[in-house]
Coordinates of C-alpha atoms and ligand atoms in Angstrom, one line a residue:
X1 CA 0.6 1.9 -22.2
X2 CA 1.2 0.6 -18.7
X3 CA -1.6 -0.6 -16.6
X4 CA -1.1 -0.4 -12.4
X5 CA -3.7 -1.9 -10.5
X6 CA -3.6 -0.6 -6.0
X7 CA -5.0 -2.4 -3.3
X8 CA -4.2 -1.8 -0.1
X9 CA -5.4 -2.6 3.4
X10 CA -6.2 -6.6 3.2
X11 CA -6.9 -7.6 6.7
X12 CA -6.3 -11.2 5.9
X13 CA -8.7 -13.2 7.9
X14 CA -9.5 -15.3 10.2
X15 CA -7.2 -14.5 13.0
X16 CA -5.6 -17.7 13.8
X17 CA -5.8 -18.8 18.0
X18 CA -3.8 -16.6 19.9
X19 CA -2.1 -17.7 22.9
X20 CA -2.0 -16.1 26.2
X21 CA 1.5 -14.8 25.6
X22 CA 1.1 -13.1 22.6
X23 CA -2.5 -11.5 24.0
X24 CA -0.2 -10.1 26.2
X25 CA 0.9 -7.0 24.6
X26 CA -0.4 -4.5 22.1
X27 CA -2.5 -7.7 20.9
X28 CA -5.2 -7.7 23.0
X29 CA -6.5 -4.3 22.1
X30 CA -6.1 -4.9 18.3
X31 CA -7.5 -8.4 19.3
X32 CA -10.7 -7.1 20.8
X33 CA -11.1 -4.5 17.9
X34 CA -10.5 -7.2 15.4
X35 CA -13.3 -9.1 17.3
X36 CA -16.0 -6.3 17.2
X37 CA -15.0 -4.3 14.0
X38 CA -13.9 -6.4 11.5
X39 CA -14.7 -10.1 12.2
X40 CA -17.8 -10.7 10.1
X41 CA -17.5 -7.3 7.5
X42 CA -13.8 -7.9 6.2
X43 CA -14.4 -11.8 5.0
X44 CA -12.2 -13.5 2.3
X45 CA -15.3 -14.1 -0.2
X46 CA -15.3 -10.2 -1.2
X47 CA -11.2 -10.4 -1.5
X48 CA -11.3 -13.6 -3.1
X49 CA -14.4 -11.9 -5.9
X50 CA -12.3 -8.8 -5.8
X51 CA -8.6 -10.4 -7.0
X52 CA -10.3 -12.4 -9.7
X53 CA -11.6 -9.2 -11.3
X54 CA -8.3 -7.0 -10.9
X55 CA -6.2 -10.5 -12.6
X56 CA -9.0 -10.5 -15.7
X57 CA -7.8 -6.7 -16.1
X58 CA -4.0 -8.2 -17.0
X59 CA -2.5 -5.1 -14.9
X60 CA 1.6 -5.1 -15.9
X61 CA 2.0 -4.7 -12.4
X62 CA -0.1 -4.6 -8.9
X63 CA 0.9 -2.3 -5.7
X64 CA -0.5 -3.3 -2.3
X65 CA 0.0 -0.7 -0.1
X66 CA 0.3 -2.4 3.3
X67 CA -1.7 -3.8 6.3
X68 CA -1.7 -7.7 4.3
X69 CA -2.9 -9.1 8.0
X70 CA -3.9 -7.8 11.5
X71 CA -1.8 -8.7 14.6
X72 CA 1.4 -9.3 12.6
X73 CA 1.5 -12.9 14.3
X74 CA 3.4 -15.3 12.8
X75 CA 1.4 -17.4 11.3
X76 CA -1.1 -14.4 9.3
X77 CA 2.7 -13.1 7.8
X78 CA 2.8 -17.2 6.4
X79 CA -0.8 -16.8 5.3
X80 CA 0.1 -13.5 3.4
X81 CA 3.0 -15.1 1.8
X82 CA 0.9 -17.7 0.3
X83 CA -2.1 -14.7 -0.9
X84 CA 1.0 -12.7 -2.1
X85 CA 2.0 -15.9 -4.3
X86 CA -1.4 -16.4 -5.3
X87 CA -1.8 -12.3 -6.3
X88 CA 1.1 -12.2 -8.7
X89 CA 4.3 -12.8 -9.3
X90 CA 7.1 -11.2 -7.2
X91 CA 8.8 -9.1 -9.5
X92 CA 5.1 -7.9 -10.8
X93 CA 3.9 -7.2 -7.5
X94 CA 5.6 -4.6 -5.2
X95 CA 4.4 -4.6 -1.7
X96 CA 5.1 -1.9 1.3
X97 CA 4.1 -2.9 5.3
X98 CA 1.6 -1.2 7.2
X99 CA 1.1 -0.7 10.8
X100 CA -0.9 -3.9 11.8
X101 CA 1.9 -5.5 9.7
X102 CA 4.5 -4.2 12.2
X103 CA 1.9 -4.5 15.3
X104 CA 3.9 -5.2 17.8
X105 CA 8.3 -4.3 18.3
X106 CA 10.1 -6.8 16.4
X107 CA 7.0 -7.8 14.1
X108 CA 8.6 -5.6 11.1
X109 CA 11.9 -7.7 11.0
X110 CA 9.4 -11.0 11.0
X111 CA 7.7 -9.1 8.0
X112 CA 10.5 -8.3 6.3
X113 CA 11.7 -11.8 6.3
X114 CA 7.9 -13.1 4.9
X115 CA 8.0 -10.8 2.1
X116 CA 10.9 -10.1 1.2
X117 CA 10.5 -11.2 -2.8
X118 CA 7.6 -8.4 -2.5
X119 CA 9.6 -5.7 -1.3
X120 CA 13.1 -6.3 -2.6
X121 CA 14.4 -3.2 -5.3
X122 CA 15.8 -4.0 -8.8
X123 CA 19.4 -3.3 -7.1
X124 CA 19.0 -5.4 -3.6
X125 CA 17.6 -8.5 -6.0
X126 CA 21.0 -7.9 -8.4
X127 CA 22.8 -8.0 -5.8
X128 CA 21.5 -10.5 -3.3
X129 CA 21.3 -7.5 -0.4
X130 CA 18.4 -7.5 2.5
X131 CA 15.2 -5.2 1.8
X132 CA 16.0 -1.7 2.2
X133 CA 13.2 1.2 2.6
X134 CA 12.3 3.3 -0.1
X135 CA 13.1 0.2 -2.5
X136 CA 13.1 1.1 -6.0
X137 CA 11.6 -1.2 -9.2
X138 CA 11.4 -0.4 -12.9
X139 CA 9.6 -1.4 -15.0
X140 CA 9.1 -0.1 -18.2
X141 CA 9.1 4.0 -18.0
X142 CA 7.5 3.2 -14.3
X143 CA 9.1 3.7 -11.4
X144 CA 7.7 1.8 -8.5
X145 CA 9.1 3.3 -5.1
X146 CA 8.2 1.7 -1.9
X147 CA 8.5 3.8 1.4
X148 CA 8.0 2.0 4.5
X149 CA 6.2 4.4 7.2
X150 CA 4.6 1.1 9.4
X151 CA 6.5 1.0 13.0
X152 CA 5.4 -0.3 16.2
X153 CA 3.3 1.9 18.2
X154 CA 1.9 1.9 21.7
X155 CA -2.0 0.7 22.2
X156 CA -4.8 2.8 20.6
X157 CA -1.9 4.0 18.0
X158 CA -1.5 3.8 14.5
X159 CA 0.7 6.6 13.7
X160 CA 3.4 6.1 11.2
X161 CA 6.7 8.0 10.3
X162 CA 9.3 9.0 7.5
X163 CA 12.5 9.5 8.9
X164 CA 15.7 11.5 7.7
X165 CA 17.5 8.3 6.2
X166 CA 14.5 7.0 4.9
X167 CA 13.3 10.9 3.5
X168 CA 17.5 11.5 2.1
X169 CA 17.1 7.8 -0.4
X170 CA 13.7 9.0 -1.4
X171 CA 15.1 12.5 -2.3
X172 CA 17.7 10.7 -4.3
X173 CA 15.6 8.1 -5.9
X174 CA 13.4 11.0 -7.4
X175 CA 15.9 13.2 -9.0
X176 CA 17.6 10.2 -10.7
X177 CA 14.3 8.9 -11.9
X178 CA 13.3 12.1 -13.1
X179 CA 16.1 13.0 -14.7
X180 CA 15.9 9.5 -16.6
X181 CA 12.1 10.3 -17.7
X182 CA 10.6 7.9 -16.1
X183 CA 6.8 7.7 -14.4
X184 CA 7.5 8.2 -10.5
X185 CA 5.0 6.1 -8.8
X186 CA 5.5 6.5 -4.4
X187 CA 4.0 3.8 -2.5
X188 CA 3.6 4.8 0.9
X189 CA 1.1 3.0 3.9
X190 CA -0.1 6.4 5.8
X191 CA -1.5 9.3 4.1
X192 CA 1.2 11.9 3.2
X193 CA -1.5 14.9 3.7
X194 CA -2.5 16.7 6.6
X195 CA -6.1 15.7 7.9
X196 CA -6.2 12.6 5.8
X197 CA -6.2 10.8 9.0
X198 CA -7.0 11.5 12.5
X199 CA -3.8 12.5 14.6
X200 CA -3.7 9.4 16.5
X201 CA -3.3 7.3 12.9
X202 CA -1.6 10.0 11.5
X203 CA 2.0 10.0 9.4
X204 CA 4.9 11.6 11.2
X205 CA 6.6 13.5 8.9
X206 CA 3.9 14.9 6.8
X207 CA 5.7 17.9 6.0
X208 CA 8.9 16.3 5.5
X209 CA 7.6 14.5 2.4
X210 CA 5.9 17.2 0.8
X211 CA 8.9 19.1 0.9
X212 CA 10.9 16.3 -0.8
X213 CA 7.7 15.8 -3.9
X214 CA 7.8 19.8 -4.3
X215 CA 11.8 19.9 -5.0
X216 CA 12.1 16.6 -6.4
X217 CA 8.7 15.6 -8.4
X218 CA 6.8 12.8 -8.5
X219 CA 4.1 11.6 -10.6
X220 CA 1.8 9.8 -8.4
X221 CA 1.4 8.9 -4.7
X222 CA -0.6 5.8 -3.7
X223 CA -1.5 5.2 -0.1
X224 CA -3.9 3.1 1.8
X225 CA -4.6 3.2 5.9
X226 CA -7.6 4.7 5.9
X227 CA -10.3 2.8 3.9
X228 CA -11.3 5.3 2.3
X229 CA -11.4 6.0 -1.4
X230 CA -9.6 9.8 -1.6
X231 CA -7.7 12.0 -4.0
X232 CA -5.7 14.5 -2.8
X233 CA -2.9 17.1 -4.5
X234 CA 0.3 18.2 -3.2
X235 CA 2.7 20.4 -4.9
X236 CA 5.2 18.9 -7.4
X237 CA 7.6 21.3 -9.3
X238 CA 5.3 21.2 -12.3
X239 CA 2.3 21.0 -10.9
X240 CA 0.0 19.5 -8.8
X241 CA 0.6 15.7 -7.7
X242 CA -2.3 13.5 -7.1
X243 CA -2.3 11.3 -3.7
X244 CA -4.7 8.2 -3.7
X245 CA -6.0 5.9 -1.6
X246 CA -8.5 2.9 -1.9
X247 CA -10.4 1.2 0.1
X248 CA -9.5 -1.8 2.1
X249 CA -9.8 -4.7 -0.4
X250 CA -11.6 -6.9 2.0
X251 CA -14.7 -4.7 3.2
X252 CA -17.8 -6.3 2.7
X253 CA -20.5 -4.1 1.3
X254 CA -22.5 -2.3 3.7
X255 CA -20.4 -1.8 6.3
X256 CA -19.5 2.1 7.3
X257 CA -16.6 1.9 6.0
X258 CA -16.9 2.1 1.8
X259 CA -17.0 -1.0 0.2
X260 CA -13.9 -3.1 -1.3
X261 CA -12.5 -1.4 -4.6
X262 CA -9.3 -1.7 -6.5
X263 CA -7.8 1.3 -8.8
X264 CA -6.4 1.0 -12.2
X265 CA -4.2 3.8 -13.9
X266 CA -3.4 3.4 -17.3
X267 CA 0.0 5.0 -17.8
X268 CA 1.1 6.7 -21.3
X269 CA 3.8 8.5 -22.6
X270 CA 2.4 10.8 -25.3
X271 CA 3.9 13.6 -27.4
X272 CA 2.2 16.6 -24.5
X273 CA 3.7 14.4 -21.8
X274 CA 2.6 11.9 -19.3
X275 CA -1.2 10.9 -19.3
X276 CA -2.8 9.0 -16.5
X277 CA -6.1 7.5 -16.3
X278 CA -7.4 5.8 -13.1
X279 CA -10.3 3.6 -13.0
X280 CA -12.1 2.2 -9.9
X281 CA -14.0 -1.1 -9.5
X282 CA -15.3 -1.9 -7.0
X283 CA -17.9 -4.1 -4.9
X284 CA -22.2 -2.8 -5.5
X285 CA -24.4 -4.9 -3.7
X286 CA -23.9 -7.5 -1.0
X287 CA -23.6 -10.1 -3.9
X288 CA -20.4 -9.3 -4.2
X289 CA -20.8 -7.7 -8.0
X290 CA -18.1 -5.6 -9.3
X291 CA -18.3 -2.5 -11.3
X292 CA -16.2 0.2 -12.4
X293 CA -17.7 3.0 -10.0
X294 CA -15.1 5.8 -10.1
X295 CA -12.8 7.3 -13.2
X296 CA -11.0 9.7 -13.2
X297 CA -8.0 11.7 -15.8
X298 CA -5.2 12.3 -13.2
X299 CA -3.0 14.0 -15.3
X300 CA -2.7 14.7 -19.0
X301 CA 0.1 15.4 -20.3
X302 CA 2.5 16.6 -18.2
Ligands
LIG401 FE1 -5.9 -0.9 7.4
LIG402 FE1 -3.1 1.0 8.6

């Protein structure tokens, strides 16, 4: 049995002091949202309450599917480096950018740079290459596969996108993973389903994707973005696929947006085929206690 623990959407806080130059730019918007949204209801205490409860679970490995800090300034992608060391270690924790972590043009080399232990695929770590998007990790029969869809947008943004190169490695990656039996696991920042998201936050090349899970197949899909905790389906070649997100792991209860949660899927190979149990905990009260809240049999055996 393999145990994967997702969480997504960390807003690292507090914003360091910004200086007139960098509020000078997509900043100031983000800056001013950070300011009345999520200063005071995404604090450390319920990610710091939250961690220690997913590392008593002893997942084999942890996903974090993007937006680790806010304005993607310098010195938040250092502060993620040192959570990220703290979380796991790199080759057990497999990390893909989100949009604030790629706020602003250039941010998304910066980030790259940060986290690159995080992001790097079996093959690039072999063989001492740069990051490259989708990365692929195995470990065990899982397949870890790390799309990036965070870019740069303009103010009031958040879209994402899959491109063609990006869309023609993924294509690849699932066929030779499938064909070697493994557990295809996509990790992907924006939601790949229509509506999941409004259209100014949505993922460009929604279809595109799809298209790729139906002829290539894919076990599982996990995505963060929106806060929310969701299951979706798209079409696989064998059935349906389930897409999940959690919510952000920082969000205090209370708030409008659902409280912080992790998921955990226990992943097992039996004689009907693959079996996949997901578990949520997640914060209850505004003392921070944690409870399973959510389960849920993704797929058995298939
Ligand atoms: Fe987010
Ligand atoms: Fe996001």
């Amino acid at each position: 049995m393999f145990l994967l623990a997702h969480i997504s959407d960390i807003h690292l806080s507090p914003l360091p002091a910004l200086t007139l130059r960098e509020l000078i730019s997509k900043r100031i918007t983000g800056y001013i949202n950070w300011r009345s949204n999520r200063k005071g209801t995404m604090t450390g205490g319920t990610l710091d309450v939250l961690t220690a409860d997913l590392k008593m679970q002893h997942p084999d490995h942890i996903a974090v599917t993007g937006d680790l800090v806010n304005l993607a300034l310098d010195e938040e992608l250092e502060t993620a480096q040192r959570w990220l060391k703290t979380l796991g270690r790199a080759e057990d924790v497999s990390v893909v950018p989100g949009n604030h972590d790629a706020y602003v043009p250039g941010a998304l080399k910066k980030t790259r740079r940060y986290w690159e232990a995080w992001m790097r695929g079996d093959k690039e770590l072999a063989e001492n290459l740069p990051v490259e998007f989708p990365y692929l990790r195995i470990r065990g029969d899982v397949a870890l596969i790390g799309v990036s869809s965070a870019r740069a947008t303009a103010p009031f943004m958040a879209t994402g996108d899959l491109r063609s190169k990006q869309a023609k490695k993924l294509a690849e990656i699932l066929t030779e993973t499938g064909q070697r039996g493994l557990f295809r696991v996509i990790m992907i920042h924006h939601p790949p389903v229509r509506g999941a998201a409004p259209s100014h936050k949505r993922l460009l090349g929604i279809g595109l994707f799809q298209r790729i899970v139906r002829q290539h197949g894919a076990e599982l899909v996990l995505h963060g973005h929106t806060h929310l905790a969701t299951r979706y389906d798209i079409h696989g070649p064998n059935g349906a696929v389930p897409v999940i997100c959690v919510p952000s792991a920082s969000q205090s209860f209370g708030a409008q947006k659902p409280p912080a949660a992790y998921n955990l899927f226990s992943i097992e190979k039996t004689n009907a085929g693959w079996s996949c149990h997901m578990k949520q905990r997640g914060v209850v009260d505004t003392q921070i206690t944690i409870q399973t809240v959510h389960e849920d049999q993704l797929l058995s055996g298939r």
